[in-house]
Amino acid sequence: MANGTPRVSVIVPTFNRSRFLVDCLESLLAQTLPPFQVIVVDDRSTDATRAVLAGFADRVATLATPTQLGKPGAVNLGLERATGDYVWVFDDDDVALPDALARFTDALERHPECGFSWSPWCCADTLADGSLGPVTWETRAPDIATIGFIPALLEHNFLGGAALFARKRCYDECGGYDPALVRSQDYDVSIRFARRYPAVRVEGDAT
């Protein structure tokens, strides 16, 4: 943490999602708490991804996988380069609300005993040009106080990938994404973290 400011490394794995990347990256760069690093890992895209990333070259670090690794391998490559106190794995079709990083980090700064913070999230339509459309629904937080965090998580992945925000040491101690999994790699990470660390919910609505 430099000068008391939380240092957040954001990792964006991407493959052939150039039409979503501008909204994704602009939302990260417009945060009220600026990210310390934004690392985009291009998993051998064949669309206009390189051209899009060229427009962010002065603000975003870009890595290219040596061969196509899939999302787990791309995320793990980004984790090797992440030097922040916190890590946010952020999908290439996600869009962050402007105060998301400030709220995620504030929750953990106030609760040093917790390994990760989490929030509700929204699903939105995609317009014909690939830009963000209207919100269609928002997740509901489970009754964790009654059933417990892990039972609630095993019933349903209410974290949904980018709704989980963790200290870097969580990845250092529990490991990154499992390349043996074809899907639900973020769900696996969430369960591993929850078994080892307490979590804190971000105050307010979706991030």
C-alpha atoms as a PDB file:
ATOM      1  CA  MET A   1       0.000   0.000   0.000  1.00  0.00           C
ATOM      2  CA  ALA A   2       1.705   3.190  -1.184  1.00  0.00           C
ATOM      3  CA  ASN A   3       0.987   6.404   0.748  1.00  0.00           C
ATOM      4  CA  GLY A   4      -2.037   4.763   2.332  1.00  0.00           C
ATOM      5  CA  THR A   5      -3.712   4.155  -1.030  1.00  0.00           C
ATOM      6  CA  PRO A   6      -4.777   0.544  -1.686  1.00  0.00           C
ATOM      7  CA  ARG A   7      -2.994  -0.895  -4.712  1.00  0.00           C
ATOM      8  CA  VAL A   8      -5.327  -2.949  -6.887  1.00  0.00           C
ATOM      9  CA  SER A   9      -4.204  -5.167  -9.750  1.00  0.00           C
ATOM     10  CA  VAL A  10      -7.017  -5.874 -12.217  1.00  0.00           C
ATOM     11  CA  ILE A  11      -6.594  -8.891 -14.508  1.00  0.00           C
ATOM     12  CA  VAL A  12      -8.717  -9.031 -17.675  1.00  0.00           C
ATOM     13  CA  PRO A  13      -8.437 -12.309 -19.627  1.00  0.00           C
ATOM     14  CA  THR A  14      -9.760 -11.914 -23.156  1.00  0.00           C
ATOM     15  CA  PHE A  15     -10.349 -13.882 -26.334  1.00  0.00           C
ATOM     16  CA  ASN A  16     -12.138 -12.477 -29.402  1.00  0.00           C
ATOM     17  CA  ARG A  17     -14.229 -10.008 -27.403  1.00  0.00           C
ATOM     18  CA  SER A  18     -13.041  -6.790 -29.046  1.00  0.00           C
ATOM     19  CA  ARG A  19     -16.562  -5.381 -29.215  1.00  0.00           C
ATOM     20  CA  PHE A  20     -16.829  -5.496 -25.417  1.00  0.00           C
ATOM     21  CA  LEU A  21     -13.316  -4.404 -24.456  1.00  0.00           C
ATOM     22  CA  VAL A  22     -13.743  -0.642 -24.769  1.00  0.00           C
ATOM     23  CA  ASP A  23     -16.647  -0.490 -22.285  1.00  0.00           C
ATOM     24  CA  CYS A  24     -14.819  -2.929 -20.011  1.00  0.00           C
ATOM     25  CA  LEU A  25     -11.506  -1.056 -19.886  1.00  0.00           C
ATOM     26  CA  GLU A  26     -13.008   2.421 -19.776  1.00  0.00           C
ATOM     27  CA  SER A  27     -15.071   1.409 -16.740  1.00  0.00           C
ATOM     28  CA  LEU A  28     -11.913   0.246 -14.962  1.00  0.00           C
ATOM     29  CA  LEU A  29      -9.906   3.331 -15.829  1.00  0.00           C
ATOM     30  CA  ALA A  30     -12.728   5.643 -14.686  1.00  0.00           C
ATOM     31  CA  GLN A  31     -12.816   4.284 -11.119  1.00  0.00           C
ATOM     32  CA  THR A  32     -12.937   6.771  -8.255  1.00  0.00           C
ATOM     33  CA  LEU A  33     -10.097   4.671  -6.786  1.00  0.00           C
ATOM     34  CA  PRO A  34      -7.776   4.251  -9.790  1.00  0.00           C
ATOM     35  CA  PRO A  35      -6.378   0.743 -10.220  1.00  0.00           C
ATOM     36  CA  PHE A  36      -2.665   0.321  -9.574  1.00  0.00           C
ATOM     37  CA  GLN A  37      -2.416  -2.075 -12.546  1.00  0.00           C
ATOM     38  CA  VAL A  38      -4.728  -3.153 -15.324  1.00  0.00           C
ATOM     39  CA  ILE A  39      -3.326  -6.272 -17.002  1.00  0.00           C
ATOM     40  CA  VAL A  40      -5.082  -7.543 -20.122  1.00  0.00           C
ATOM     41  CA  VAL A  41      -4.087 -11.071 -21.106  1.00  0.00           C
ATOM     42  CA  ASP A  42      -4.887 -11.718 -24.759  1.00  0.00           C
ATOM     43  CA  ASP A  43      -5.349 -15.451 -25.299  1.00  0.00           C
ATOM     44  CA  ARG A  44      -4.426 -15.423 -29.009  1.00  0.00           C
ATOM     45  CA  SER A  45      -7.402 -13.392 -30.245  1.00  0.00           C
ATOM     46  CA  THR A  46      -8.009 -13.291 -33.997  1.00  0.00           C
ATOM     47  CA  ASP A  47     -10.467 -10.366 -34.099  1.00  0.00           C
ATOM     48  CA  ALA A  48      -9.788  -6.629 -33.579  1.00  0.00           C
ATOM     49  CA  THR A  49      -8.549  -7.083 -29.997  1.00  0.00           C
ATOM     50  CA  ARG A  50      -5.010  -5.890 -30.752  1.00  0.00           C
ATOM     51  CA  ALA A  51      -6.292  -2.721 -32.382  1.00  0.00           C
ATOM     52  CA  VAL A  52      -8.551  -1.993 -29.429  1.00  0.00           C
ATOM     53  CA  LEU A  53      -5.730  -2.565 -26.957  1.00  0.00           C
ATOM     54  CA  ALA A  54      -3.450  -0.251 -28.921  1.00  0.00           C
ATOM     55  CA  GLY A  55      -5.759   2.603 -27.955  1.00  0.00           C
ATOM     56  CA  PHE A  56      -5.137   1.860 -24.275  1.00  0.00           C
ATOM     57  CA  ALA A  57      -1.391   1.222 -24.570  1.00  0.00           C
ATOM     58  CA  ASP A  58      -0.409   4.099 -22.277  1.00  0.00           C
ATOM     59  CA  ARG A  59      -2.770   3.029 -19.493  1.00  0.00           C
ATOM     60  CA  VAL A  60      -3.042  -0.758 -19.678  1.00  0.00           C
ATOM     61  CA  ALA A  61      -0.406  -3.503 -19.619  1.00  0.00           C
ATOM     62  CA  THR A  62      -0.972  -6.181 -22.250  1.00  0.00           C
ATOM     63  CA  LEU A  63       0.274  -9.757 -22.186  1.00  0.00           C
ATOM     64  CA  ALA A  64      -0.098 -12.367 -24.907  1.00  0.00           C
ATOM     65  CA  THR A  65      -0.267 -16.048 -24.073  1.00  0.00           C
ATOM     66  CA  PRO A  66       2.441 -18.134 -25.824  1.00  0.00           C
ATOM     67  CA  THR A  67      -0.238 -20.558 -27.031  1.00  0.00           C
ATOM     68  CA  GLN A  68      -3.985 -20.513 -26.476  1.00  0.00           C
ATOM     69  CA  LEU A  69      -4.353 -21.398 -22.797  1.00  0.00           C
ATOM     70  CA  GLY A  70      -8.029 -20.780 -22.079  1.00  0.00           C
ATOM     71  CA  LYS A  71      -9.277 -18.508 -19.327  1.00  0.00           C
ATOM     72  CA  PRO A  72      -7.518 -20.297 -16.418  1.00  0.00           C
ATOM     73  CA  GLY A  73      -4.118 -20.083 -18.079  1.00  0.00           C
ATOM     74  CA  ALA A  74      -4.662 -16.459 -19.080  1.00  0.00           C
ATOM     75  CA  VAL A  75      -5.659 -15.477 -15.544  1.00  0.00           C
ATOM     76  CA  ASN A  76      -2.704 -17.326 -14.049  1.00  0.00           C
ATOM     77  CA  LEU A  77      -0.319 -15.532 -16.408  1.00  0.00           C
ATOM     78  CA  GLY A  78      -1.770 -12.247 -15.199  1.00  0.00           C
ATOM     79  CA  LEU A  79      -1.411 -13.326 -11.567  1.00  0.00           C
ATOM     80  CA  GLU A  80       2.316 -13.841 -12.144  1.00  0.00           C
ATOM     81  CA  ARG A  81       2.618 -10.153 -13.065  1.00  0.00           C
ATOM     82  CA  ALA A  82       0.236  -8.735 -10.449  1.00  0.00           C
ATOM     83  CA  THR A  83       2.045  -6.674  -7.809  1.00  0.00           C
ATOM     84  CA  GLY A  84      -0.876  -4.991  -6.050  1.00  0.00           C
ATOM     85  CA  ASP A  85      -2.153  -5.613  -2.539  1.00  0.00           C
ATOM     86  CA  TYR A  86      -5.491  -6.686  -4.003  1.00  0.00           C
ATOM     87  CA  VAL A  87      -6.492  -8.608  -7.131  1.00  0.00           C
ATOM     88  CA  TRP A  88      -9.678  -8.286  -9.133  1.00  0.00           C
ATOM     89  CA  VAL A  89     -10.217 -10.832 -11.922  1.00  0.00           C
ATOM     90  CA  PHE A  90     -12.510  -9.040 -14.333  1.00  0.00           C
ATOM     91  CA  ASP A  91     -14.060 -10.668 -17.404  1.00  0.00           C
ATOM     92  CA  ASP A  92     -13.805  -8.894 -20.744  1.00  0.00           C
ATOM     93  CA  ASP A  93     -17.587  -8.444 -20.981  1.00  0.00           C
ATOM     94  CA  ASP A  94     -17.942  -6.962 -17.480  1.00  0.00           C
ATOM     95  CA  VAL A  95     -18.503  -3.273 -16.735  1.00  0.00           C
ATOM     96  CA  ALA A  96     -17.678  -1.810 -13.317  1.00  0.00           C
ATOM     97  CA  LEU A  97     -19.698   0.935 -11.678  1.00  0.00           C
ATOM     98  CA  PRO A  98     -17.486   3.971 -10.928  1.00  0.00           C
ATOM     99  CA  ASP A  99     -17.118   3.373  -7.182  1.00  0.00           C
ATOM    100  CA  ALA A 100     -16.644  -0.404  -7.328  1.00  0.00           C
ATOM    101  CA  LEU A 101     -12.954  -0.503  -6.418  1.00  0.00           C
ATOM    102  CA  ALA A 102     -13.373   2.038  -3.654  1.00  0.00           C
ATOM    103  CA  ARG A 103     -16.184   0.003  -2.102  1.00  0.00           C
ATOM    104  CA  PHE A 104     -14.442  -3.372  -2.445  1.00  0.00           C
ATOM    105  CA  THR A 105     -11.214  -2.120  -0.894  1.00  0.00           C
ATOM    106  CA  ASP A 106     -12.940  -0.113   1.821  1.00  0.00           C
ATOM    107  CA  ALA A 107     -14.706  -3.245   3.044  1.00  0.00           C
ATOM    108  CA  LEU A 108     -11.396  -5.100   3.377  1.00  0.00           C
ATOM    109  CA  GLU A 109      -9.545  -2.139   4.856  1.00  0.00           C
ATOM    110  CA  ARG A 110     -12.184  -2.038   7.594  1.00  0.00           C
ATOM    111  CA  HIS A 111     -12.063  -5.812   8.068  1.00  0.00           C
ATOM    112  CA  PRO A 112      -8.418  -6.942   8.069  1.00  0.00           C
ATOM    113  CA  GLU A 113      -9.491 -10.374   9.298  1.00  0.00           C
ATOM    114  CA  CYS A 114     -11.249 -11.058   5.973  1.00  0.00           C
ATOM    115  CA  GLY A 115      -9.572 -12.425   2.860  1.00  0.00           C
ATOM    116  CA  PHE A 116     -12.059 -11.194   0.295  1.00  0.00           C
ATOM    117  CA  SER A 117     -15.057  -8.929  -0.184  1.00  0.00           C
ATOM    118  CA  TRP A 118     -18.080  -9.442  -2.401  1.00  0.00           C
ATOM    119  CA  SER A 119     -21.166  -7.674  -3.675  1.00  0.00           C
ATOM    120  CA  PRO A 120     -24.359  -8.216  -5.636  1.00  0.00           C
ATOM    121  CA  TRP A 121     -24.094  -7.736  -9.382  1.00  0.00           C
ATOM    122  CA  CYS A 122     -26.349  -6.937 -12.331  1.00  0.00           C
ATOM    123  CA  CYS A 123     -26.936  -8.568 -15.688  1.00  0.00           C
ATOM    124  CA  ALA A 124     -27.489  -6.234 -18.636  1.00  0.00           C
ATOM    125  CA  ASP A 125     -28.451  -6.604 -22.266  1.00  0.00           C
ATOM    126  CA  THR A 126     -25.898  -6.111 -25.025  1.00  0.00           C
ATOM    127  CA  LEU A 127     -26.839  -3.733 -27.824  1.00  0.00           C
ATOM    128  CA  ALA A 128     -26.275  -4.560 -31.484  1.00  0.00           C
ATOM    129  CA  ASP A 129     -22.980  -2.624 -31.553  1.00  0.00           C
ATOM    130  CA  GLY A 130     -21.671  -4.529 -28.529  1.00  0.00           C
ATOM    131  CA  SER A 131     -22.186  -1.652 -26.092  1.00  0.00           C
ATOM    132  CA  LEU A 132     -23.889  -1.952 -22.723  1.00  0.00           C
ATOM    133  CA  GLY A 133     -27.671  -2.091 -22.768  1.00  0.00           C
ATOM    134  CA  PRO A 134     -30.245  -1.747 -19.977  1.00  0.00           C
ATOM    135  CA  VAL A 135     -30.020  -3.779 -16.778  1.00  0.00           C
ATOM    136  CA  THR A 136     -32.333  -6.799 -16.886  1.00  0.00           C
ATOM    137  CA  TRP A 137     -31.898  -8.172 -13.350  1.00  0.00           C
ATOM    138  CA  GLU A 138     -29.787  -7.946 -10.204  1.00  0.00           C
ATOM    139  CA  THR A 139     -28.643 -10.793  -7.975  1.00  0.00           C
ATOM    140  CA  ARG A 140     -30.100 -11.155  -4.524  1.00  0.00           C
ATOM    141  CA  ALA A 141     -27.748 -11.744  -1.617  1.00  0.00           C
ATOM    142  CA  PRO A 142     -28.482 -15.009   0.217  1.00  0.00           C
ATOM    143  CA  ASP A 143     -29.336 -15.137   3.906  1.00  0.00           C
ATOM    144  CA  ILE A 144     -25.796 -15.858   5.010  1.00  0.00           C
ATOM    145  CA  ALA A 145     -26.516 -15.038   8.644  1.00  0.00           C
ATOM    146  CA  THR A 146     -28.923 -17.988   8.776  1.00  0.00           C
ATOM    147  CA  ILE A 147     -27.322 -20.663   6.612  1.00  0.00           C
ATOM    148  CA  GLY A 148     -23.655 -19.616   6.544  1.00  0.00           C
ATOM    149  CA  PHE A 149     -21.445 -18.390   3.712  1.00  0.00           C
ATOM    150  CA  ILE A 150     -20.161 -21.716   2.373  1.00  0.00           C
ATOM    151  CA  PRO A 151     -23.562 -23.493   2.335  1.00  0.00           C
ATOM    152  CA  ALA A 152     -25.033 -20.503   0.509  1.00  0.00           C
ATOM    153  CA  LEU A 153     -22.173 -20.542  -1.996  1.00  0.00           C
ATOM    154  CA  LEU A 154     -22.522 -24.290  -2.581  1.00  0.00           C
ATOM    155  CA  GLU A 155     -26.218 -23.833  -3.312  1.00  0.00           C
ATOM    156  CA  HIS A 156     -25.597 -21.064  -5.865  1.00  0.00           C
ATOM    157  CA  ASN A 157     -22.619 -19.090  -7.169  1.00  0.00           C
ATOM    158  CA  PHE A 158     -23.930 -15.689  -6.134  1.00  0.00           C
ATOM    159  CA  LEU A 159     -20.448 -14.176  -6.569  1.00  0.00           C
ATOM    160  CA  GLY A 160     -20.493 -14.468 -10.362  1.00  0.00           C
ATOM    161  CA  GLY A 161     -16.792 -13.921 -11.051  1.00  0.00           C
ATOM    162  CA  ALA A 162     -16.164 -10.184 -10.762  1.00  0.00           C
ATOM    163  CA  ALA A 163     -18.333  -9.903  -7.659  1.00  0.00           C
ATOM    164  CA  LEU A 164     -15.394 -11.422  -5.754  1.00  0.00           C
ATOM    165  CA  PHE A 165     -12.493  -9.144  -4.827  1.00  0.00           C
ATOM    166  CA  ALA A 166      -9.536 -10.607  -2.931  1.00  0.00           C
ATOM    167  CA  ARG A 167      -6.283  -9.829  -1.238  1.00  0.00           C
ATOM    168  CA  LYS A 168      -3.322 -10.914  -3.346  1.00  0.00           C
ATOM    169  CA  ARG A 169      -2.233 -13.317  -0.597  1.00  0.00           C
ATOM    170  CA  CYS A 170      -5.419 -15.331  -1.110  1.00  0.00           C
ATOM    171  CA  TYR A 171      -4.180 -16.299  -4.575  1.00  0.00           C
ATOM    172  CA  ASP A 172      -0.632 -16.750  -3.295  1.00  0.00           C
ATOM    173  CA  GLU A 173      -1.784 -19.155  -0.587  1.00  0.00           C
ATOM    174  CA  CYS A 174      -4.673 -20.952  -2.346  1.00  0.00           C
ATOM    175  CA  GLY A 175      -3.404 -20.934  -5.908  1.00  0.00           C
ATOM    176  CA  GLY A 176      -4.882 -19.477  -9.067  1.00  0.00           C
ATOM    177  CA  TYR A 177      -7.378 -20.816 -11.574  1.00  0.00           C
ATOM    178  CA  ASP A 178      -7.459 -24.572 -12.190  1.00  0.00           C
ATOM    179  CA  PRO A 179      -6.555 -25.250 -15.866  1.00  0.00           C
ATOM    180  CA  ALA A 180      -8.132 -28.710 -15.626  1.00  0.00           C
ATOM    181  CA  LEU A 181     -11.604 -27.161 -15.366  1.00  0.00           C
ATOM    182  CA  VAL A 182     -13.429 -26.456 -18.622  1.00  0.00           C
ATOM    183  CA  ARG A 183     -15.799 -23.980 -16.958  1.00  0.00           C
ATOM    184  CA  SER A 184     -16.782 -22.541 -13.552  1.00  0.00           C
ATOM    185  CA  GLN A 185     -13.141 -21.834 -12.711  1.00  0.00           C
ATOM    186  CA  ASP A 186     -14.126 -18.697 -10.798  1.00  0.00           C
ATOM    187  CA  TYR A 187     -16.652 -20.724  -8.786  1.00  0.00           C
ATOM    188  CA  ASP A 188     -13.887 -23.144  -7.808  1.00  0.00           C
ATOM    189  CA  VAL A 189     -11.679 -20.242  -6.656  1.00  0.00           C
ATOM    190  CA  SER A 190     -14.549 -18.779  -4.627  1.00  0.00           C
ATOM    191  CA  ILE A 191     -15.132 -22.057  -2.810  1.00  0.00           C
ATOM    192  CA  ARG A 192     -11.428 -22.516  -2.070  1.00  0.00           C
ATOM    193  CA  PHE A 193     -11.177 -18.988  -0.689  1.00  0.00           C
ATOM    194  CA  ALA A 194     -14.339 -19.373   1.391  1.00  0.00           C
ATOM    195  CA  ARG A 195     -13.009 -22.541   3.008  1.00  0.00           C
ATOM    196  CA  ARG A 196      -9.928 -20.678   4.190  1.00  0.00           C
ATOM    197  CA  TYR A 197     -10.875 -17.037   4.785  1.00  0.00           C
ATOM    198  CA  PRO A 198     -13.852 -15.108   6.147  1.00  0.00           C
ATOM    199  CA  ALA A 199     -15.542 -12.749   3.699  1.00  0.00           C
ATOM    200  CA  VAL A 200     -17.177  -9.344   4.044  1.00  0.00           C
ATOM    201  CA  ARG A 201     -20.051  -8.047   1.965  1.00  0.00           C
ATOM    202  CA  VAL A 202     -19.675  -4.622   0.373  1.00  0.00           C
ATOM    203  CA  GLU A 203     -22.252  -2.153   1.649  1.00  0.00           C
ATOM    204  CA  GLY A 204     -24.952  -1.048  -0.780  1.00  0.00           C
ATOM    205  CA  ASP A 205     -26.111  -2.346  -4.122  1.00  0.00           C
ATOM    206  CA  ALA A 206     -24.324  -3.976  -7.042  1.00  0.00           C
ATOM    207  CA  THR A 207     -20.806  -3.013  -8.097  1.00  0.00           C
END
